[in-house]
């Protein structure tokens, strides 16, 4: 082999070796960039937790993850992977209003009990029972970390402040700090990333929060409780929050920034707020059946995305409200929380906020019995609408009194197919009404004007937590139906009980209709028989079946 051939082979080998080294370096660099790009993609698309496989799990292991104590993390960036399998500790935050049990497994609320209230069966009232919630952070830190899979260490704890940390190998850590003030339903949550700038890639600008809870049943009537339970979400600057659910299961994806969301039971809510706003999210609510063996009302879940600020030490604030849907309490936070209470549309809501609620609060200052307050409010409203009601009755009475004169005009102009004749008849009838000071619309329009006030009361009372579990006469809970007879089985249309209030309402409607019709001049007119039957029998019977529940 000559010298040129040897040099050629050496050059070929050198080129091949150099190309191999170059490709290996390029592949490693590509893998690093790809991992970062995947992280960015994760931060820019909705997250489906069902598709996540934790690092160190195979597909088969992931499929049975729910049956495994904790996933095994290989080559973890965490300081101690053995912490995954350690026994969780419980820490309690408590004040005069709520008791919050926290677990070190994921550094999250484990249960929330409201102290001042009880369930209908007199048991302790939990917004979510022990172990029936999850609050978890998901972030890429060299590997995908889901905090609910790890036990945090308790850095400090008192009755009002708890600090938990998840340490990493380089001295960095994720910190969850919970602060509960005295006489407050507000739990402040500070999520901190300390010395994590070298662990979390710089181009990772977001993280995900999963929050889910199962809301137990708390009230006597399932139908009413479901009807007034829902999810809410609020965009900063809007007049009121948007609703989701209200008695039916639903899912909503939100692709814009939002300030807070709420999981709302009829009288109690869990509200999760981000002062810096969530970037996007997805909410879901799923109602349980009435015969659910665990007596749960609904499953609620939220998958939220939040922005991760750049920096060595970063803190992202959050807030939880665990408490009653009391109008003044929610309004005091000045975040539109009170708007979750269903008070009706803009007109009805206006009457409720500026008339019904102030009157209710005024009477409550002097009277402790809420049944008497309702009676007084009814009397006040009857007095307020009396001018309109009187005008309606007066107009109806005048029209009834004019019936003989109208009958004469009908005899005078008998040809209904003669347009000119009918026009003269209508003109004569209008002149008759004008001389008597009556109006065909006089009986309807004044009554219609009273509807916003009456509807405001109808909307206010079922949503008023002040009436919850307040007794009056034979009724043990003014926020639910009264029951004098329990059948034990559900009867079609009637239900499983008999309400005395509904019976009295139907009886008074019948008596009122009977007295009104007997005083009318045309009470003996056969043509009015169908109208009398509707007013005297059908309306009271229909209203009884509607109001029995």
mmCIF file of N, CA and C in Angstrom, residues 298-408:
data_model
loop_
_atom_site.group_PDB
_atom_site.id
_atom_site.type_symbol
_atom_site.label_atom_id
_atom_site.label_comp_id
_atom_site.label_asym_id
_atom_site.label_seq_id
_atom_site.Cartn_x
_atom_site.Cartn_y
_atom_site.Cartn_z
ATOM 1 N N UNK A 298 -71.662 16.320 44.680
ATOM 2 C CA UNK A 298 -71.038 16.538 43.375
ATOM 3 C C UNK A 298 -69.524 16.425 43.471
ATOM 4 N N UNK A 299 -68.927 16.062 42.333
ATOM 5 C CA UNK A 299 -67.479 16.080 42.160
ATOM 6 C C UNK A 299 -67.112 17.320 41.365
ATOM 7 N N UNK A 300 -66.133 18.072 41.852
ATOM 8 C CA UNK A 300 -65.697 19.304 41.189
ATOM 9 C C UNK A 300 -64.194 19.223 40.922
ATOM 10 N N UNK A 301 -63.762 19.723 39.788
ATOM 11 C CA UNK A 301 -62.334 19.712 39.476
ATOM 12 C C UNK A 301 -61.962 20.934 38.661
ATOM 13 N N UNK A 302 -60.707 21.351 38.833
ATOM 14 C CA UNK A 302 -60.162 22.494 38.084
ATOM 15 C C UNK A 302 -58.722 22.181 37.714
ATOM 16 N N UNK A 303 -58.389 22.376 36.443
ATOM 17 C CA UNK A 303 -57.013 22.259 35.953
ATOM 18 C C UNK A 303 -56.613 23.650 35.472
ATOM 19 N N UNK A 304 -55.813 24.328 36.291
ATOM 20 C CA UNK A 304 -55.491 25.718 36.028
ATOM 21 C C UNK A 304 -54.012 25.862 35.647
ATOM 22 N N UNK A 305 -53.747 26.844 34.799
ATOM 23 C CA UNK A 305 -52.380 27.182 34.412
ATOM 24 C C UNK A 305 -52.048 28.564 34.949
ATOM 25 N N UNK A 306 -50.859 28.707 35.530
ATOM 26 C CA UNK A 306 -50.411 29.983 36.078
ATOM 27 C C UNK A 306 -49.027 30.309 35.539
ATOM 28 N N UNK A 307 -48.752 31.580 35.404
ATOM 29 C CA UNK A 307 -47.453 32.021 34.896
ATOM 30 C C UNK A 307 -46.398 31.887 35.982
ATOM 31 N N UNK A 308 -45.197 31.461 35.579
ATOM 32 C CA UNK A 308 -44.064 31.309 36.490
ATOM 33 C C UNK A 308 -43.073 32.436 36.222
ATOM 34 N N UNK A 309 -42.983 33.422 37.100
ATOM 35 C CA UNK A 309 -42.052 34.533 36.882
ATOM 36 C C UNK A 309 -40.599 34.050 36.926
ATOM 37 N N UNK A 310 -39.738 34.728 36.192
ATOM 38 C CA UNK A 310 -38.316 34.397 36.191
ATOM 39 C C UNK A 310 -37.673 34.914 37.470
ATOM 40 N N UNK A 311 -36.629 34.213 37.918
ATOM 41 C CA UNK A 311 -35.917 34.668 39.096
ATOM 42 C C UNK A 311 -35.442 33.522 39.953
ATOM 43 N N UNK A 312 -34.533 33.851 40.866
ATOM 44 C CA UNK A 312 -33.961 32.839 41.747
ATOM 45 C C UNK A 312 -34.943 32.458 42.844
ATOM 46 N N UNK A 313 -35.576 33.450 43.441
ATOM 47 C CA UNK A 313 -36.584 33.228 44.477
ATOM 48 C C UNK A 313 -37.898 33.856 44.023
ATOM 49 N N UNK A 314 -38.881 33.016 43.755
ATOM 50 C CA UNK A 314 -40.149 33.465 43.187
ATOM 51 C C UNK A 314 -41.289 33.010 44.092
ATOM 52 N N UNK A 315 -42.251 33.914 44.365
ATOM 53 C CA UNK A 315 -43.442 33.580 45.152
ATOM 54 C C UNK A 315 -44.692 33.947 44.358
ATOM 55 N N UNK A 316 -45.606 32.999 44.257
ATOM 56 C CA UNK A 316 -46.878 33.214 43.557
ATOM 57 C C UNK A 316 -47.989 33.102 44.593
ATOM 58 N N UNK A 317 -48.780 34.175 44.805
ATOM 59 C CA UNK A 317 -49.820 34.145 45.845
ATOM 60 C C UNK A 317 -51.144 33.557 45.347
ATOM 61 N N UNK A 318 -51.826 32.867 46.255
ATOM 62 C CA UNK A 318 -53.175 32.362 46.003
ATOM 63 C C UNK A 318 -54.007 32.559 47.266
ATOM 64 N N UNK A 319 -55.335 32.439 47.111
ATOM 65 C CA UNK A 319 -56.243 32.569 48.254
ATOM 66 C C UNK A 319 -57.381 31.570 48.137
ATOM 67 N N UNK A 320 -57.749 30.980 49.271
ATOM 68 C CA UNK A 320 -58.919 30.105 49.354
ATOM 69 C C UNK A 320 -59.954 30.749 50.273
ATOM 70 N N UNK A 321 -61.211 30.709 49.839
ATOM 71 C CA UNK A 321 -62.309 31.058 50.734
ATOM 72 C C UNK A 321 -63.086 29.789 51.026
ATOM 73 N N UNK A 322 -63.164 29.409 52.298
ATOM 74 C CA UNK A 322 -63.932 28.253 52.729
ATOM 75 C C UNK A 322 -65.020 28.741 53.678
ATOM 76 N N UNK A 323 -66.250 28.920 53.198
ATOM 77 C CA UNK A 323 -67.254 29.424 54.108
ATOM 78 C C UNK A 323 -68.636 29.555 53.516
ATOM 79 N N UNK A 324 -69.526 30.249 54.229
ATOM 80 C CA UNK A 324 -70.933 30.366 53.826
ATOM 81 C C UNK A 324 -71.127 31.383 52.716
ATOM 82 N N UNK A 325 -72.221 31.209 51.976
ATOM 83 C CA UNK A 325 -72.602 32.174 50.948
ATOM 84 C C UNK A 325 -73.429 33.282 51.582
ATOM 85 N N UNK A 326 -72.804 33.974 52.503
ATOM 86 C CA UNK A 326 -73.464 35.095 53.174
ATOM 87 C C UNK A 326 -73.146 36.370 52.403
ATOM 88 N N UNK A 327 -74.183 37.078 51.987
ATOM 89 C CA UNK A 327 -74.018 38.194 51.047
ATOM 90 C C UNK A 327 -73.019 39.235 51.554
ATOM 91 N N UNK A 328 -73.206 39.721 52.767
ATOM 92 C CA UNK A 328 -72.329 40.776 53.278
ATOM 93 C C UNK A 328 -70.908 40.276 53.500
ATOM 94 N N UNK A 329 -70.760 39.032 53.934
ATOM 95 C CA UNK A 329 -69.420 38.465 54.131
ATOM 96 C C UNK A 329 -68.673 38.377 52.806
ATOM 97 N N UNK A 330 -69.327 37.847 51.779
ATOM 98 C CA UNK A 330 -68.681 37.731 50.470
ATOM 99 C C UNK A 330 -68.395 39.109 49.873
ATOM 100 N N UNK A 331 -69.296 40.041 50.065
ATOM 101 C CA UNK A 331 -69.107 41.384 49.512
ATOM 102 C C UNK A 331 -67.928 42.099 50.156
ATOM 103 N N UNK A 332 -67.623 41.784 51.418
ATOM 104 C CA UNK A 332 -66.551 42.471 52.135
ATOM 105 C C UNK A 332 -65.175 42.236 51.515
ATOM 106 N N UNK A 333 -65.013 41.164 50.720
ATOM 107 C CA UNK A 333 -63.720 40.893 50.092
ATOM 108 C C UNK A 333 -63.486 41.756 48.855
ATOM 109 N N UNK A 334 -64.545 42.354 48.321
ATOM 110 C CA UNK A 334 -64.453 43.267 47.175
ATOM 111 C C UNK A 334 -63.854 42.591 45.941
ATOM 112 N N UNK A 335 -64.235 41.337 45.717
ATOM 113 C CA UNK A 335 -63.792 40.615 44.521
ATOM 114 C C UNK A 335 -64.980 40.061 43.737
ATOM 115 N N UNK A 336 -66.168 40.584 43.969
ATOM 116 C CA UNK A 336 -67.400 40.136 43.309
ATOM 117 C C UNK A 336 -67.817 38.732 43.746
ATOM 118 N N UNK A 337 -67.329 38.279 44.899
ATOM 119 C CA UNK A 337 -67.729 36.959 45.381
ATOM 120 C C UNK A 337 -69.235 36.887 45.606
ATOM 121 N N UNK A 338 -69.837 37.998 46.081
ATOM 122 C CA UNK A 338 -71.267 37.982 46.410
ATOM 123 C C UNK A 338 -72.138 37.743 45.194
ATOM 124 N N UNK A 339 -71.550 37.911 43.999
ATOM 125 C CA UNK A 339 -72.327 37.732 42.770
ATOM 126 C C UNK A 339 -72.675 36.272 42.495
ATOM 127 N N UNK A 340 -72.056 35.336 43.242
ATOM 128 C CA UNK A 340 -72.390 33.925 43.030
ATOM 129 C C UNK A 340 -73.760 33.588 43.623
ATOM 130 N N UNK A 341 -74.256 34.442 44.543
ATOM 131 C CA UNK A 341 -75.568 34.194 45.137
ATOM 132 C C UNK A 341 -76.641 34.535 44.107
ATOM 133 N N UNK A 342 -77.533 33.619 43.786
ATOM 134 C CA UNK A 342 -78.544 33.861 42.735
ATOM 135 C C UNK A 342 -79.636 34.802 43.222
ATOM 136 N N UNK A 343 -79.570 36.052 42.786
ATOM 137 C CA UNK A 343 -80.552 37.045 43.192
ATOM 138 C C UNK A 343 -81.454 37.477 42.054
ATOM 139 N N UNK A 344 -81.325 36.835 40.883
ATOM 140 C CA UNK A 344 -82.157 37.191 39.746
ATOM 141 C C UNK A 344 -81.403 38.049 38.745
ATOM 142 N N UNK A 345 -82.092 38.421 37.666
ATOM 143 C CA UNK A 345 -81.489 39.248 36.626
ATOM 144 C C UNK A 345 -81.293 40.684 37.082
ATOM 145 N N UNK A 346 -81.020 41.569 36.124
ATOM 146 C CA UNK A 346 -80.664 42.934 36.503
ATOM 147 C C UNK A 346 -81.810 43.649 37.213
ATOM 148 N N UNK A 347 -83.056 43.453 36.748
ATOM 149 C CA UNK A 347 -84.186 44.142 37.377
ATOM 150 C C UNK A 347 -84.531 43.515 38.717
ATOM 151 N N UNK A 348 -84.698 42.193 38.722
ATOM 152 C CA UNK A 348 -85.010 41.494 39.968
ATOM 153 C C UNK A 348 -83.849 41.624 40.947
ATOM 154 N N UNK A 349 -82.611 41.501 40.439
ATOM 155 C CA UNK A 349 -81.440 41.654 41.292
ATOM 156 C C UNK A 349 -81.365 43.034 41.921
ATOM 157 N N UNK A 350 -81.787 44.052 41.178
ATOM 158 C CA UNK A 350 -81.786 45.414 41.712
ATOM 159 C C UNK A 350 -82.746 45.517 42.884
ATOM 160 N N UNK A 351 -83.965 44.978 42.747
ATOM 161 C CA UNK A 351 -84.922 44.981 43.852
ATOM 162 C C UNK A 351 -84.365 44.211 45.049
ATOM 163 N N UNK A 352 -83.717 43.090 44.776
ATOM 164 C CA UNK A 352 -83.204 42.255 45.869
ATOM 165 C C UNK A 352 -82.116 42.980 46.641
ATOM 166 N N UNK A 353 -81.146 43.550 45.935
ATOM 167 C CA UNK A 353 -79.997 44.190 46.593
ATOM 168 C C UNK A 353 -80.371 45.476 47.324
ATOM 169 N N UNK A 354 -81.257 46.269 46.744
ATOM 170 C CA UNK A 354 -81.531 47.587 47.304
ATOM 171 C C UNK A 354 -82.854 47.682 48.059
ATOM 172 N N UNK A 355 -83.619 46.598 48.085
ATOM 173 C CA UNK A 355 -84.903 46.642 48.779
ATOM 174 C C UNK A 355 -85.086 45.442 49.706
ATOM 175 N N UNK A 356 -84.978 44.236 49.142
ATOM 176 C CA UNK A 356 -85.249 43.031 49.930
ATOM 177 C C UNK A 356 -84.177 42.802 51.001
ATOM 178 N N UNK A 357 -82.902 42.801 50.616
ATOM 179 C CA UNK A 357 -81.821 42.535 51.573
ATOM 180 C C UNK A 357 -81.741 43.604 52.663
ATOM 181 N N UNK A 358 -81.766 44.912 52.330
ATOM 182 C CA UNK A 358 -81.748 45.920 53.411
ATOM 183 C C UNK A 358 -82.932 45.794 54.373
ATOM 184 N N UNK A 359 -84.125 45.501 53.841
ATOM 185 C CA UNK A 359 -85.290 45.331 54.710
ATOM 186 C C UNK A 359 -85.117 44.108 55.606
ATOM 187 N N UNK A 360 -84.595 43.025 55.027
ATOM 188 C CA UNK A 360 -84.358 41.798 55.795
ATOM 189 C C UNK A 360 -83.363 42.082 56.927
ATOM 190 N N UNK A 361 -82.261 42.763 56.613
ATOM 191 C CA UNK A 361 -81.245 43.078 57.628
ATOM 192 C C UNK A 361 -81.790 44.022 58.696
ATOM 193 N N UNK A 362 -82.646 44.968 58.293
ATOM 194 C CA UNK A 362 -83.221 45.907 59.251
ATOM 195 C C UNK A 362 -84.083 45.179 60.279
ATOM 196 N N UNK A 363 -84.979 44.314 59.812
ATOM 197 C CA UNK A 363 -85.833 43.573 60.746
ATOM 198 C C UNK A 363 -85.018 42.629 61.626
ATOM 199 N N UNK A 364 -83.937 42.086 61.069
ATOM 200 C CA UNK A 364 -83.118 41.135 61.826
ATOM 201 C C UNK A 364 -82.404 41.801 62.998
ATOM 202 N N UNK A 365 -82.217 43.115 62.932
ATOM 203 C CA UNK A 365 -81.588 43.818 64.053
ATOM 204 C C UNK A 365 -82.449 43.764 65.308
ATOM 205 N N UNK A 366 -83.769 43.696 65.138
ATOM 206 C CA UNK A 366 -84.687 43.782 66.273
ATOM 207 C C UNK A 366 -85.435 42.478 66.532
ATOM 208 N N UNK A 367 -85.487 41.605 65.552
ATOM 209 C CA UNK A 367 -86.271 40.370 65.682
ATOM 210 C C UNK A 367 -85.377 39.173 65.392
ATOM 211 N N UNK A 368 -85.414 38.205 66.271
ATOM 212 C CA UNK A 368 -84.578 37.026 66.091
ATOM 213 C C UNK A 368 -85.280 35.886 65.375
ATOM 214 N N UNK A 369 -86.606 35.899 65.341
ATOM 215 C CA UNK A 369 -87.369 34.831 64.701
ATOM 216 C C UNK A 369 -87.535 35.152 63.220
ATOM 217 N N UNK A 370 -86.953 34.318 62.379
ATOM 218 C CA UNK A 370 -86.964 34.594 60.945
ATOM 219 C C UNK A 370 -88.342 34.367 60.319
ATOM 220 N N UNK A 371 -89.169 33.531 60.940
ATOM 221 C CA UNK A 371 -90.534 33.356 60.450
ATOM 222 C C UNK A 371 -91.320 34.648 60.575
ATOM 223 N N UNK A 372 -91.169 35.330 61.722
ATOM 224 C CA UNK A 372 -91.837 36.617 61.915
ATOM 225 C C UNK A 372 -91.288 37.667 60.945
ATOM 226 N N UNK A 373 -89.978 37.604 60.688
ATOM 227 C CA UNK A 373 -89.381 38.552 59.737
ATOM 228 C C UNK A 373 -90.014 38.384 58.357
ATOM 229 N N UNK A 374 -90.207 37.131 57.937
ATOM 230 C CA UNK A 374 -90.818 36.874 56.626
ATOM 231 C C UNK A 374 -92.249 37.426 56.596
ATOM 232 N N UNK A 375 -93.003 37.223 57.692
ATOM 233 C CA UNK A 375 -94.373 37.741 57.751
ATOM 234 C C UNK A 375 -94.388 39.263 57.662
ATOM 235 N N UNK A 376 -93.484 39.917 58.392
ATOM 236 C CA UNK A 376 -93.424 41.377 58.360
ATOM 237 C C UNK A 376 -93.026 41.885 56.977
ATOM 238 N N UNK A 377 -92.061 41.200 56.355
ATOM 239 C CA UNK A 377 -91.655 41.600 55.002
ATOM 240 C C UNK A 377 -92.816 41.454 54.023
ATOM 241 N N UNK A 378 -93.601 40.394 54.195
ATOM 242 C CA UNK A 378 -94.758 40.181 53.322
ATOM 243 C C UNK A 378 -95.774 41.306 53.486
ATOM 244 N N UNK A 379 -96.018 41.704 54.738
ATOM 245 C CA UNK A 379 -96.962 42.796 54.992
ATOM 246 C C UNK A 379 -96.459 44.113 54.406
ATOM 247 N N UNK A 380 -95.151 44.391 54.588
ATOM 248 C CA UNK A 380 -94.583 45.634 54.052
ATOM 249 C C UNK A 380 -94.724 45.663 52.532
ATOM 250 N N UNK A 381 -94.408 44.550 51.888
ATOM 251 C CA UNK A 381 -94.489 44.504 50.423
ATOM 252 C C UNK A 381 -95.938 44.620 49.951
ATOM 253 N N UNK A 382 -96.873 44.009 50.700
ATOM 254 C CA UNK A 382 -98.287 44.154 50.347
ATOM 255 C C UNK A 382 -98.723 45.619 50.430
ATOM 256 N N UNK A 383 -98.222 46.325 51.448
ATOM 257 C CA UNK A 383 -98.564 47.746 51.595
ATOM 258 C C UNK A 383 -97.954 48.562 50.451
ATOM 259 N N UNK A 384 -96.713 48.221 50.087
ATOM 260 C CA UNK A 384 -96.027 48.956 49.024
ATOM 261 C C UNK A 384 -96.749 48.790 47.686
ATOM 262 N N UNK A 385 -97.184 47.572 47.402
ATOM 263 C CA UNK A 385 -97.820 47.318 46.106
ATOM 264 C C UNK A 385 -99.332 47.545 46.151
ATOM 265 N N UNK A 386 -99.870 47.956 47.317
ATOM 266 C CA UNK A 386 -101.318 48.135 47.440
ATOM 267 C C UNK A 386 -101.880 49.143 46.433
ATOM 268 N N UNK A 387 -101.236 50.304 46.204
ATOM 269 C CA UNK A 387 -101.798 51.233 45.203
ATOM 270 C C UNK A 387 -101.962 50.585 43.834
ATOM 271 N N UNK A 388 -100.967 49.772 43.428
ATOM 272 C CA UNK A 388 -101.072 49.095 42.133
ATOM 273 C C UNK A 388 -102.161 48.024 42.168
ATOM 274 N N UNK A 389 -102.222 47.272 43.273
ATOM 275 C CA UNK A 389 -103.228 46.225 43.397
ATOM 276 C C UNK A 389 -104.640 46.819 43.441
ATOM 277 N N UNK A 390 -104.766 47.925 44.182
ATOM 278 C CA UNK A 390 -106.076 48.580 44.286
ATOM 279 C C UNK A 390 -106.541 49.075 42.918
ATOM 280 N N UNK A 391 -105.611 49.637 42.160
ATOM 281 C CA UNK A 391 -105.950 50.120 40.824
ATOM 282 C C UNK A 391 -106.389 48.961 39.929
ATOM 283 N N UNK A 392 -105.740 47.826 40.081
ATOM 284 C CA UNK A 392 -106.100 46.647 39.296
ATOM 285 C C UNK A 392 -107.498 46.167 39.647
ATOM 286 N N UNK A 393 -107.779 46.061 40.985
ATOM 287 C CA UNK A 393 -109.103 45.627 41.423
ATOM 288 C C UNK A 393 -110.176 46.614 40.981
ATOM 289 N N UNK A 394 -109.867 47.911 41.116
ATOM 290 C CA UNK A 394 -110.842 48.954 40.757
ATOM 291 C C UNK A 394 -111.178 48.895 39.270
ATOM 292 N N UNK A 395 -110.168 48.738 38.436
ATOM 293 C CA UNK A 395 -110.392 48.677 37.000
ATOM 294 C C UNK A 395 -111.196 47.438 36.626
ATOM 295 N N UNK A 396 -110.882 46.297 37.270
ATOM 296 C CA UNK A 396 -111.624 45.063 36.990
ATOM 297 C C UNK A 396 -113.086 45.198 37.401
ATOM 298 N N UNK A 397 -113.310 45.839 38.553
ATOM 299 C CA UNK A 397 -114.679 46.015 39.035
ATOM 300 C C UNK A 397 -115.483 46.918 38.098
ATOM 301 N N UNK A 398 -114.865 47.981 37.601
ATOM 302 C CA UNK A 398 -115.558 48.895 36.680
ATOM 303 C C UNK A 398 -115.925 48.187 35.374
ATOM 304 N N UNK A 399 -114.990 47.390 34.856
ATOM 305 C CA UNK A 399 -115.264 46.667 33.612
ATOM 306 C C UNK A 399 -116.402 45.670 33.823
ATOM 307 N N UNK A 400 -116.411 44.988 35.008
ATOM 308 C CA UNK A 400 -117.491 44.044 35.308
ATOM 309 C C UNK A 400 -118.832 44.757 35.412
ATOM 310 N N UNK A 401 -118.815 45.951 36.008
ATOM 311 C CA UNK A 401 -120.047 46.718 36.160
ATOM 312 C C UNK A 401 -120.593 47.218 34.823
ATOM 313 N N UNK A 402 -119.676 47.393 33.855
ATOM 314 C CA UNK A 402 -120.080 47.893 32.538
ATOM 315 C C UNK A 402 -120.559 46.781 31.609
ATOM 316 N N UNK A 403 -120.547 45.544 32.080
ATOM 317 C CA UNK A 403 -120.894 44.431 31.206
ATOM 318 C C UNK A 403 -122.317 44.537 30.630
ATOM 319 N N UNK A 404 -123.320 44.946 31.413
ATOM 320 C CA UNK A 404 -124.668 45.090 30.805
ATOM 321 C C UNK A 404 -124.698 46.093 29.654
ATOM 322 N N UNK A 405 -123.949 47.201 29.803
ATOM 323 C CA UNK A 405 -123.907 48.195 28.737
ATOM 324 C C UNK A 405 -123.200 47.639 27.505
ATOM 325 N N UNK A 406 -122.146 46.834 27.733
ATOM 326 C CA UNK A 406 -121.422 46.224 26.604
ATOM 327 C C UNK A 406 -122.310 45.208 25.898
ATOM 328 N N UNK A 407 -123.128 44.481 26.688
ATOM 329 C CA UNK A 407 -124.061 43.520 26.069
ATOM 330 C C UNK A 407 -125.068 44.234 25.165
ATOM 331 N N UNK A 408 -125.513 45.425 25.587
ATOM 332 C CA UNK A 408 -126.434 46.203 24.750
ATOM 333 C C UNK A 408 -125.776 46.624 23.437
#
